[in-house]
Coordinates of C-alpha atoms in Angstrom, one line a residue:
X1 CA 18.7 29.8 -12.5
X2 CA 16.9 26.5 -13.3
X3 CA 18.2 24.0 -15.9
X4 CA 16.7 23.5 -19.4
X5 CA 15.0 20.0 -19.2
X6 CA 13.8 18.3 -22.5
X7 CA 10.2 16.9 -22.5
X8 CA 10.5 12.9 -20.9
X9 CA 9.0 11.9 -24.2
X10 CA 11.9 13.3 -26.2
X11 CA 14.5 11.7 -24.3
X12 CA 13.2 8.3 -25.0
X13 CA 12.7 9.0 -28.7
X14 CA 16.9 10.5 -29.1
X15 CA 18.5 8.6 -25.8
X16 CA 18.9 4.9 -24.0
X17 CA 19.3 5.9 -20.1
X18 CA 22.0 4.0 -18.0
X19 CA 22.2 3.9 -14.2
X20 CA 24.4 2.4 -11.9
X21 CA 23.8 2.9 -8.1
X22 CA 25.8 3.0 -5.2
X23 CA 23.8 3.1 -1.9
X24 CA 25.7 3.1 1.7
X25 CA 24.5 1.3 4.7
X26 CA 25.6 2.4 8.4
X27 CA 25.2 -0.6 10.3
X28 CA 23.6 -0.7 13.6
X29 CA 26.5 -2.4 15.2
X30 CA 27.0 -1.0 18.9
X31 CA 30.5 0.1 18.1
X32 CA 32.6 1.9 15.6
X33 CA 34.4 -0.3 12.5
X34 CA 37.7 0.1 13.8
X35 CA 37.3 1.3 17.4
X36 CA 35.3 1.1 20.7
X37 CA 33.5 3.9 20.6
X38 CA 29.7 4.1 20.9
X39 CA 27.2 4.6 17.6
X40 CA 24.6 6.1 19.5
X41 CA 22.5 8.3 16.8
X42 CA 22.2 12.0 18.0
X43 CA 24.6 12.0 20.6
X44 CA 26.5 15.5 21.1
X45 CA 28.7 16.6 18.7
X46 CA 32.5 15.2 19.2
X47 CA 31.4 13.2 22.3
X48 CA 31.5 9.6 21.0
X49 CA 35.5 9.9 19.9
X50 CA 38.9 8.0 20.6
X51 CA 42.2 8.5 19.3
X52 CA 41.8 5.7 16.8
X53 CA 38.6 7.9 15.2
X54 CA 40.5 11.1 15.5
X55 CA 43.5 9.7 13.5
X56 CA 45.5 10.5 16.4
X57 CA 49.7 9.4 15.8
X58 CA 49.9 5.8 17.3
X59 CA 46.5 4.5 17.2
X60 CA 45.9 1.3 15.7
X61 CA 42.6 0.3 14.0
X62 CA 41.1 -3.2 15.0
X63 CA 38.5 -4.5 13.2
X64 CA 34.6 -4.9 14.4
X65 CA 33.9 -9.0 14.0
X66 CA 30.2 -7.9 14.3
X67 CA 30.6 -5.7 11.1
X68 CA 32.1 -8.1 9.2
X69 CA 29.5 -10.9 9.9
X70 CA 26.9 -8.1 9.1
X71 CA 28.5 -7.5 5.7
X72 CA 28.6 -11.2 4.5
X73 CA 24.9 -12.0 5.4
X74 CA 24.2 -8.9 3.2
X75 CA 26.4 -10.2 0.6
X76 CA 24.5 -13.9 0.9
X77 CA 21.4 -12.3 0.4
X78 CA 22.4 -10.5 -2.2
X79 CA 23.1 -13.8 -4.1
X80 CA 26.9 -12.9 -3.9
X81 CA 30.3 -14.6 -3.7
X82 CA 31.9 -13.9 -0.7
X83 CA 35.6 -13.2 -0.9
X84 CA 37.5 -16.1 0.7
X85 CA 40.3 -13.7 0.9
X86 CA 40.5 -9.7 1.2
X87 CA 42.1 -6.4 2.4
X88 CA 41.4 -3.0 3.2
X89 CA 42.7 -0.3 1.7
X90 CA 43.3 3.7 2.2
X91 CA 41.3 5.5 0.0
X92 CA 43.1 9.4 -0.4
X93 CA 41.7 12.5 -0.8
X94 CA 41.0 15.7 1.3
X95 CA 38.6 14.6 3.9
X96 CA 37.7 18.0 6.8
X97 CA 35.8 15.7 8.1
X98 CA 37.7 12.5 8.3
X99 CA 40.7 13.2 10.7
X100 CA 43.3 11.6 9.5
X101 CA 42.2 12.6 5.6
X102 CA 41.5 9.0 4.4
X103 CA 39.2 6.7 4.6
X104 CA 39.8 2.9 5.3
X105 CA 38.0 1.3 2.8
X106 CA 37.8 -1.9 0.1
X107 CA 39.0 -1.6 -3.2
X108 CA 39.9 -4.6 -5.4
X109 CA 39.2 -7.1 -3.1
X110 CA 35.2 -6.4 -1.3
X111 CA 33.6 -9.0 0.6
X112 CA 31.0 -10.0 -1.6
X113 CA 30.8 -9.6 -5.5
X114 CA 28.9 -10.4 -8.6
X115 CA 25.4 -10.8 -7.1
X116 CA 21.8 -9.5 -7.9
X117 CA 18.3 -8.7 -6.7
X118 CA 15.4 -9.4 -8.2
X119 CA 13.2 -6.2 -7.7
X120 CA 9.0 -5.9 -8.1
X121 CA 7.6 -2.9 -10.1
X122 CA 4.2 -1.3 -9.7
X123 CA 2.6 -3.3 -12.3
X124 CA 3.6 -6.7 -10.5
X125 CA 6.5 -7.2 -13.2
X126 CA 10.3 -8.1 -11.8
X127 CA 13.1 -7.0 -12.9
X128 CA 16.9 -8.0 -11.9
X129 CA 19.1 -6.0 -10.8
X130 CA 22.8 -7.2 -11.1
X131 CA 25.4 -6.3 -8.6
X132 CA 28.9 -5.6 -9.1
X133 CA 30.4 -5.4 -5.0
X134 CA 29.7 -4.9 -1.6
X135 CA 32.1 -3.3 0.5
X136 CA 33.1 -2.5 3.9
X137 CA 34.5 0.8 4.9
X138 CA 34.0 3.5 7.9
X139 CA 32.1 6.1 7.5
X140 CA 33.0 10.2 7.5
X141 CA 32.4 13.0 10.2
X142 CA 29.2 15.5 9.7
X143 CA 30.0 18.9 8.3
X144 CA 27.7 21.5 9.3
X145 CA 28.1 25.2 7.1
X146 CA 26.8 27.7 8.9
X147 CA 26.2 31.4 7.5
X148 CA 25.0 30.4 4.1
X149 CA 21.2 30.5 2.6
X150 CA 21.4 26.8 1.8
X151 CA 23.2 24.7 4.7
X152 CA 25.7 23.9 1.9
X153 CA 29.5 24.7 1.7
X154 CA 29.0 27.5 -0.8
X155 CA 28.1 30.7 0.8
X156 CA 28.5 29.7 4.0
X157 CA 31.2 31.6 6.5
X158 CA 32.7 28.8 8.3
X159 CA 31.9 25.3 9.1
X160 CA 31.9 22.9 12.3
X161 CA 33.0 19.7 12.5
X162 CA 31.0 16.5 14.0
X163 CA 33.6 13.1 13.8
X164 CA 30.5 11.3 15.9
X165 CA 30.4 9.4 12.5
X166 CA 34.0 8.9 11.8
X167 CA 34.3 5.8 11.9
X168 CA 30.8 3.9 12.2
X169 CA 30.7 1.0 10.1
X170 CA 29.2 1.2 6.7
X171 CA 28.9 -1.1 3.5
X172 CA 28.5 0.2 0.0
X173 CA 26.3 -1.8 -2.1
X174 CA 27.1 -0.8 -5.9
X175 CA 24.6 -2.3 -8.3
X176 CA 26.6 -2.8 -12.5
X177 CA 25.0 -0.6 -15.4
X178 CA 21.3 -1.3 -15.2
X179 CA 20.4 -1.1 -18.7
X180 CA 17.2 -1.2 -20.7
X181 CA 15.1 0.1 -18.3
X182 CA 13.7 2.9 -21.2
X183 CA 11.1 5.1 -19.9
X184 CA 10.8 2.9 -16.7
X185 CA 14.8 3.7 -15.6
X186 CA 13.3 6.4 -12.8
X187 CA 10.8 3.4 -11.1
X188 CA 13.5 0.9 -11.6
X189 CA 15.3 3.1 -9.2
X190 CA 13.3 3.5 -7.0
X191 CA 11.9 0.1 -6.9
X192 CA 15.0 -1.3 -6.2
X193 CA 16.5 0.9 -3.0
X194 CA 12.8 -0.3 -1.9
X195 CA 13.6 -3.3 -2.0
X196 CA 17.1 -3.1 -1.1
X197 CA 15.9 -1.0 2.0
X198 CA 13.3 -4.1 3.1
X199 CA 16.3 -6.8 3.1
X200 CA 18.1 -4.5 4.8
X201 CA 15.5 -4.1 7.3
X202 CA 14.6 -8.0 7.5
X203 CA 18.7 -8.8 8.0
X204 CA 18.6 -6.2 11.1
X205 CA 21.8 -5.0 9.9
X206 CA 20.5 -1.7 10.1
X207 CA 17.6 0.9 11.1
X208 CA 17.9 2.1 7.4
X209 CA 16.3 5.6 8.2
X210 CA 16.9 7.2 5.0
X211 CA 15.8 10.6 6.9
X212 CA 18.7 10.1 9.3
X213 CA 21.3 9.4 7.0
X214 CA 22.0 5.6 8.2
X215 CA 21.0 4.7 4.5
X216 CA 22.2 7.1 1.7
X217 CA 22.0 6.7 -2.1
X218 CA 24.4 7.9 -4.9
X219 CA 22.0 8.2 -8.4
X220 CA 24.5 7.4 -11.2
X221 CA 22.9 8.5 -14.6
X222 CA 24.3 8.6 -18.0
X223 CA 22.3 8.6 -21.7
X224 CA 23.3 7.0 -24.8
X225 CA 22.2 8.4 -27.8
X226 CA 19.8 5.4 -29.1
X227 CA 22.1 2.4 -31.1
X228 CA 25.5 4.0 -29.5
X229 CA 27.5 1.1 -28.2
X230 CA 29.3 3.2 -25.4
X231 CA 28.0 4.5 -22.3
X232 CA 27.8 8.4 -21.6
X233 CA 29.2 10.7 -19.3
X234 CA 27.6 9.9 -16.0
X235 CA 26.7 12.3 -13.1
X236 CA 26.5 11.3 -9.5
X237 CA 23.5 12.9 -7.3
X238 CA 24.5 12.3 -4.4
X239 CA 22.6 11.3 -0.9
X240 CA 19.5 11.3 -2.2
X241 CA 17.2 10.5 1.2
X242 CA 14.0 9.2 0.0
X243 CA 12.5 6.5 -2.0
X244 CA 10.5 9.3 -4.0
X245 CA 13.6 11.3 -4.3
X246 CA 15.4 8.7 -5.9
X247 CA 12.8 8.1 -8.9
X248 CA 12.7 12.6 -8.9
X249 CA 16.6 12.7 -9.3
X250 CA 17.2 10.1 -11.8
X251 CA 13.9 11.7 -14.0
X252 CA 15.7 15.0 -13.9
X253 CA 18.6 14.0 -14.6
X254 CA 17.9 12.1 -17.9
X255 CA 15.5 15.1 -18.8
X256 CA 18.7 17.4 -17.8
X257 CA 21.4 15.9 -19.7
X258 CA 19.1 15.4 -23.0
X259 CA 18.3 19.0 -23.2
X260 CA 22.4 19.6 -22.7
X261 CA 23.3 16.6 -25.5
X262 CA 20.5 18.0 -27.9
X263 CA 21.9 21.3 -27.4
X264 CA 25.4 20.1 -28.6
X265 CA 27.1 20.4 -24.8
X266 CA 29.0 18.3 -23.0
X267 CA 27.7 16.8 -19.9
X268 CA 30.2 17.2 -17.1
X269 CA 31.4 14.0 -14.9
X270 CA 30.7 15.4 -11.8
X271 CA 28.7 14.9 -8.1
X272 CA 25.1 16.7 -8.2
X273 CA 23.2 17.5 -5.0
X274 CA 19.5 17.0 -4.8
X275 CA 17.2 19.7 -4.0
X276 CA 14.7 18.3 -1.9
X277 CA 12.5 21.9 -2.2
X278 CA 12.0 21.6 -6.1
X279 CA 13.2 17.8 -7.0
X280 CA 16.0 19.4 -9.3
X281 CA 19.8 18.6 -9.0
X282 CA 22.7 21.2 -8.8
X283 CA 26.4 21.4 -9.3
X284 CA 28.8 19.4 -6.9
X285 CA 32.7 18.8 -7.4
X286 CA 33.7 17.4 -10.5
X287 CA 33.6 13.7 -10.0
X288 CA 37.4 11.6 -9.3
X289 CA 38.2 8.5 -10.9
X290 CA 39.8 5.4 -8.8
X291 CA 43.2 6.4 -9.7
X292 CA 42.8 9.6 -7.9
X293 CA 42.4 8.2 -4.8
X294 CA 45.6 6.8 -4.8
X295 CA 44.5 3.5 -3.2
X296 CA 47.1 1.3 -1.4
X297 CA 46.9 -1.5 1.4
X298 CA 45.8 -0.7 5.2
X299 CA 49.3 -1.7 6.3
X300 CA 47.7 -2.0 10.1
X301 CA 44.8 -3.9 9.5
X302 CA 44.8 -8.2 8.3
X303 CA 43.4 -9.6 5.3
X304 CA 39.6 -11.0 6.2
X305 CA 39.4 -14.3 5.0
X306 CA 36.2 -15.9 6.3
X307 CA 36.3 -19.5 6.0
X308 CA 33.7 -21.7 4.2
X309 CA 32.4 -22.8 7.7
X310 CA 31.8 -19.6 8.8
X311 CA 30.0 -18.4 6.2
X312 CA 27.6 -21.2 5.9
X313 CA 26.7 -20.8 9.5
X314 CA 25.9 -16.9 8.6
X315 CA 24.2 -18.4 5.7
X316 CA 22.1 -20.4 8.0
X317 CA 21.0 -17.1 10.0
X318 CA 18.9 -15.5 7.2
X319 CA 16.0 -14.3 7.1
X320 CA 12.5 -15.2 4.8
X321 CA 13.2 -12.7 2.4
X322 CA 10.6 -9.6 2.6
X323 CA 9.0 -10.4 -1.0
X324 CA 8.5 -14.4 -0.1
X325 CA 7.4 -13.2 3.2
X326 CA 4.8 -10.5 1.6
X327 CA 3.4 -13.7 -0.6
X328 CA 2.9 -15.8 2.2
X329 CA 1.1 -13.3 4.5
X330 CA -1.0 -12.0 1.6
X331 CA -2.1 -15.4 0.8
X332 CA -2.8 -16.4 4.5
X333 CA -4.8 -13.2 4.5
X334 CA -6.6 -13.5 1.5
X335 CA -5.8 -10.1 0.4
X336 CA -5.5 -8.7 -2.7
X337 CA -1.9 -7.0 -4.7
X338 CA -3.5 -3.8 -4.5
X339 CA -4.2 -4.3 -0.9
X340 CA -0.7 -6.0 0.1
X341 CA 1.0 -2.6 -2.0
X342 CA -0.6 -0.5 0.0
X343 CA -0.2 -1.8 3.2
X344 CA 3.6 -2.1 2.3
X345 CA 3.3 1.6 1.2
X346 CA 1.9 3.2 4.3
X347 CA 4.7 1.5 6.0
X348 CA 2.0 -0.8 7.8
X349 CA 2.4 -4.2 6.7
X350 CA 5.5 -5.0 9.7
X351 CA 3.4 -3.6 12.4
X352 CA 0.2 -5.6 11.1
X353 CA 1.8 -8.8 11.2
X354 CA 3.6 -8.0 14.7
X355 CA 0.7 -6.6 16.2
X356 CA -1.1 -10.2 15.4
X357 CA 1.7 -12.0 16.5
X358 CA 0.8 -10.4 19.9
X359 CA -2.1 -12.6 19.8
X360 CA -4.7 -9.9 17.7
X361 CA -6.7 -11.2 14.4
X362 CA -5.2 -10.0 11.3
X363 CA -8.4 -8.3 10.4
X364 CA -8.5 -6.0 13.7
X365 CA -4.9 -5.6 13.5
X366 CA -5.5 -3.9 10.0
X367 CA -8.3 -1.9 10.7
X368 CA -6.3 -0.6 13.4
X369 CA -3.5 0.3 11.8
X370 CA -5.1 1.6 8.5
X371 CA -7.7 3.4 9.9
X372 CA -7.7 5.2 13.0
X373 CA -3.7 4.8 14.1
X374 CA -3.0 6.0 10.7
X375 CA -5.3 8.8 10.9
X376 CA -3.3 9.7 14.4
X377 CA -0.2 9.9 12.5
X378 CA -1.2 11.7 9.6
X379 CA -2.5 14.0 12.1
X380 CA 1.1 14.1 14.0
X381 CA 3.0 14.5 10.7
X382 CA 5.1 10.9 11.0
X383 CA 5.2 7.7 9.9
X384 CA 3.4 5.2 10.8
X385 CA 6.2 3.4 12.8
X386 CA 7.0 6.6 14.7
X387 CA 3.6 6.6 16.8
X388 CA 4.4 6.2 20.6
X389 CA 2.5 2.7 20.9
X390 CA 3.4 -1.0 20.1
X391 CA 1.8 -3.4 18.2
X392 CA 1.7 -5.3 21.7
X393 CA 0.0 -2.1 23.1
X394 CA -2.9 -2.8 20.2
X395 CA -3.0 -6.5 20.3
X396 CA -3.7 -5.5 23.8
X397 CA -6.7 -2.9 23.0
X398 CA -7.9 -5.4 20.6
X399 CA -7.8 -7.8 23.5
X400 CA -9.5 -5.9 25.8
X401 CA -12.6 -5.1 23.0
X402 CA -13.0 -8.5 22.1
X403 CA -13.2 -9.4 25.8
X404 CA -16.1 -6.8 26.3
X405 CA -14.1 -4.8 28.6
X406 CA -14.1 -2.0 26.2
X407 CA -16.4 -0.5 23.3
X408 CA -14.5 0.5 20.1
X409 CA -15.6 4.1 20.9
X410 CA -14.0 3.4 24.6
X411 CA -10.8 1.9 23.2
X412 CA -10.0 4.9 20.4
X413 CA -10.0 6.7 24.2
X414 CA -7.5 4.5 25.8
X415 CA -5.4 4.9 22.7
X416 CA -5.7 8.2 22.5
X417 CA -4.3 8.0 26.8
X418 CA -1.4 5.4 25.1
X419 CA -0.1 7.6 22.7
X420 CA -0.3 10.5 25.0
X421 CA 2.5 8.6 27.4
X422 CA 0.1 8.0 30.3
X423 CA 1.1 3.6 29.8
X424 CA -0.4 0.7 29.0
X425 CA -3.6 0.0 28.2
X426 CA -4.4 -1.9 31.1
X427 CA -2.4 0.9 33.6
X428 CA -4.7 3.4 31.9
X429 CA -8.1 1.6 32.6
X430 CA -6.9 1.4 36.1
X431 CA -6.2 5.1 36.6
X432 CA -9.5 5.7 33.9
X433 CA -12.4 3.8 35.6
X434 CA -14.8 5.8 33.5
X435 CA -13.6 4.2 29.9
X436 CA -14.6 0.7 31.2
X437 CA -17.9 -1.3 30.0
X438 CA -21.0 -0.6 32.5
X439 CA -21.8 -4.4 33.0
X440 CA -24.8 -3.2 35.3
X441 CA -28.1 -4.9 33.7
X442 CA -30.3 -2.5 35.9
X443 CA -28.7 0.4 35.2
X444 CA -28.6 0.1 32.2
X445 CA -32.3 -1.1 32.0
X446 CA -33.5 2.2 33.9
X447 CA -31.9 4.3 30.7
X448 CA -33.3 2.4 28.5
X449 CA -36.8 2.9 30.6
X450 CA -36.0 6.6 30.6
X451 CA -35.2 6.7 27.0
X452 CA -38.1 5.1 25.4
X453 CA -40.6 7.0 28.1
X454 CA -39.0 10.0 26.3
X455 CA -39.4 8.8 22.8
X456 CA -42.9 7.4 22.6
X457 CA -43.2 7.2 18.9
X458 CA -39.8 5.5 18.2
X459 CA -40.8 3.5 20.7
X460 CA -44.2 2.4 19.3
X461 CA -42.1 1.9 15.8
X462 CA -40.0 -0.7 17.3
X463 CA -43.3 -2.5 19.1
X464 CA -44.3 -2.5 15.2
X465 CA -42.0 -4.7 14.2
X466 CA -39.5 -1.6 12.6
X467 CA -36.2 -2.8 14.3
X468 CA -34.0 0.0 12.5
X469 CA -36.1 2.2 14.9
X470 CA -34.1 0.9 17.9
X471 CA -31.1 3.0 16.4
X472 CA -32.2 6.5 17.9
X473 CA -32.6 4.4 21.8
X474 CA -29.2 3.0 21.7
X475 CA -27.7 6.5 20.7
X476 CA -29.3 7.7 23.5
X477 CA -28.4 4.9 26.0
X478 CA -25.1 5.0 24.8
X479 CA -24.9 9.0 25.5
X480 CA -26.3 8.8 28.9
X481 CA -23.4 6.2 29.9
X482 CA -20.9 8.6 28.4
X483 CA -20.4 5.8 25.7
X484 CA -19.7 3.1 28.8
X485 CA -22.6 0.6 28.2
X486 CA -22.3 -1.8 25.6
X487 CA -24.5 -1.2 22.5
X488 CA -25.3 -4.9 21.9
X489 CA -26.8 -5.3 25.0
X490 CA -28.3 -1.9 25.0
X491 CA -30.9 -3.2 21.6
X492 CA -30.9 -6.2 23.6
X493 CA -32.9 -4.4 26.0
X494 CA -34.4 -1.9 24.3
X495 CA -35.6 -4.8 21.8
X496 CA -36.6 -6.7 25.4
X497 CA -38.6 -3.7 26.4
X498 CA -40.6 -3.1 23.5
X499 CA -42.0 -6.9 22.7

């Protein structure tokens, strides 16, 4: 049974919403946060454990140096202070898929704190987020339900165990109460695990595939009735796994707990799980406060106290930031917001700028990318990014047209060969003779001959002076040579013939 939902226009006129989100980060390090043990994504299930993952008696954590630099170039980007001196700590509760049924984590002491992001909305307007913490931690197992209707816990007759996970290194980025947003809280949201999810992305810290569950967010949402001074009972969605899902989930939410308040209920402090299917939200656990995870010092693990040296020489390793990037490539290309937003939004705008610093111009690279390689994907039902050719591959087709070598017509062929796993574009022409540019003059002049002894009149058009004529000889032409000769010099000809 669906919730009642109040109209989105009536929750603005009775309530102020409040958000606060929490998203987790696996990072792409090439070993667990505590132990040696590969990260590899997909591996089978329980092959990529130790003792120290499994919680076995008598293994010792040690932490992953690589992590921790990881975590305080996040926290310098984020405009944070990092903590010159800090602990983990156990964090207690019943874990079936944490082994030893806690989770070494940070609590009063994170890496980096009071921070902030600065995030663009549709309409070009920015709006800061402040953040409260980053923190390190490991991540849980993978608990798989089986025998239920919905994959989840409920219904479901037993449930398997993955601990691949346990223990890959995560950070926690928890934003404070965003407030103010109004009607806009649901694109505030959203526009800022975007941009979260493109500094990511630029640090190399991690893959961030929201799909695979290497970048998860938790959608805090509470409403004030308008003038209240205190904040709401908030609810937690949980994992949301898209950038559309998390502007769906906050929405409902604050449409959700209106039509509750207006009602006269009480809205529960609790986790809510995202439906995916119909963008609505359902029942979790009822949501713990900090005291009930009974947190208490790692007694095996050291304090991390990175010194001022060290983190100015991480300091020193970051990255343009994606938005100063995006202005300085949009201005170089002379393109427009509207264009730059899309680009950004088809997931193009990375592979563009690789793709011509293979060599390519920026305006083939786009074309290429927007138009036809886009179409192939859409086609394949991926992104963009998931196609099975490089932007060297392209910059090399784009080569290899501007060269003469190949025709576009030809090179949408070889492509179509990359993407189909037979190599590179150059391997291809070498096993594909037939997709190369007929540089035979003669040839080419005997189809012209033949084409224009077939077409009399067109041919008496273009003696005329009616140019446009020429069209219906090159099409020709350019059927006869299977699309090989090259249409420039084909009217060339034909023009040659006919004067």
């Amino acid at each position: 049974m669906s919730d009642d939902l109040l109209a989105y226009d009536e929750v603005l006129a009775k309530f102020e919403p409040v958000m606060g989100m929490e998203v987790h980060v696996e990072l792409h390090t090439a070993t667990k946060m505590f132990c040696p043990c590969p990260t590899t994504f997909g591996a089978e299930p329980n092959t990529q454990v130790c003792p120290v993952c499994l919680g076995l008696p008598g293994s010792l954590p040690v932490v992953n140096q690589a992590a921790v630099e990881s975590a305080i170039r996040i926290g310098l980007a984020l405009n944070c202070s990092i903590t010159p001196w800090g602990r983990f700590a156990r964090k207690n509760y019943f874990y079936p898929d944490q082994p030893k049924n806690y989770q070494i984590s940070q609590y009063d002491e994170p890496i980096a704190t009071d921070g902030h992001l600065d995030v663009v909305l549709d309409d070009g307007t920015t709006w800061r987020v402040e953040i409260e913490r980053a923190h390190m931690e490991e991540d849980t197992g993978k608990s798989l339900h089986v025998g239920g209707a919905t994959g989840r816990i409920h219904g479901a007759s037993h449930s398997l165990l993955d601990y691949n996970r346990a223990g890959v290194p995560l950070i926690e980025i928890v934003t404070k109460p965003i407030v103010g947003a109004g009607e806009r809280a649901p694109e505030v949201a959203r526009a800022y695990v975007t941009a979260l999810r493109d500094l990511l992305k630029a640090l190399d810290v991690s893959d961030v595939r929201m799909d695979q569950g290497s970048m998860r967010c938790d959608a805090n949402v509470s409403l004030n009735p308008i003038g209240a001074a205190e904040f709401g009972t908030r609810t937690e969605t949980k994992n949301v796994n898209s950038l559309k899902s998390v502007e769906v989930a906050v929405r409902y939410e604050m449409r959700r707990q209106a039509a509750v308040l207006t009602a006269g209920g009480t809205v529960v402090q609790e986790t809510r799980h995202f439906q995916e299917a119909d963008g609505t939200t359902s029942p979790g656990r009822r949501k713990e406060t900090a005291e009930d995870y009974r947190y208490f010092p790692e007694p095996d693990l050291e304090p991390i106290a990175p010194s001022t040296e060290w983190v100015e020489e991480l300091r020193a390793t970051l990255p343009e930031l994606p938005w100063l990037r995006r202005a300085r490539i949009q201005a170089e290309w002379g393109i427009s917001d509207e264009e730059m937003r899309d680009l950004v939004n088809a997931g193009a705008l990375d592979l563009i700028i690789a793709t011509t610093e293979a060599g390519a111009p920026a305006s083939e690279s786009r074309s290429w990318w927007v138009a036809y390689l886009a179409q192939q994907a859409n086609s394949r039902g991926v992104e963009l990014g998931e196609l099975p050719i490089t932007p060297a591959q392209v910059a090399e087709v784009i080569a290899l047209v501007a060269d003469g070598t190949l025709t576009n017509k030809l090179a949408r062929k070889v492509v179509d060969y990359v993407l189909a796993g037979e190599g590179d574009p150059k391997q291809i022409l070498a096993a594909h003779p037939e997709l190369v540019v007929v540089r035979d003059d003669s040839l080419i002049k005997s189809e012209v001959e033949k084409a224009l002894a077939a077409n009399p009149d067109i041919a008496d058009k273009i003696r005329s002076g009616k140019v446009q004529a020429a069209g219906k000889i090159v099409g020709d032409v350019m059927k006869a040579t299977r699309g090989q000769a090259d249409p420039a010099l084909v009217k060339e000809l034909v023009l040659a013939a006919c004067s």
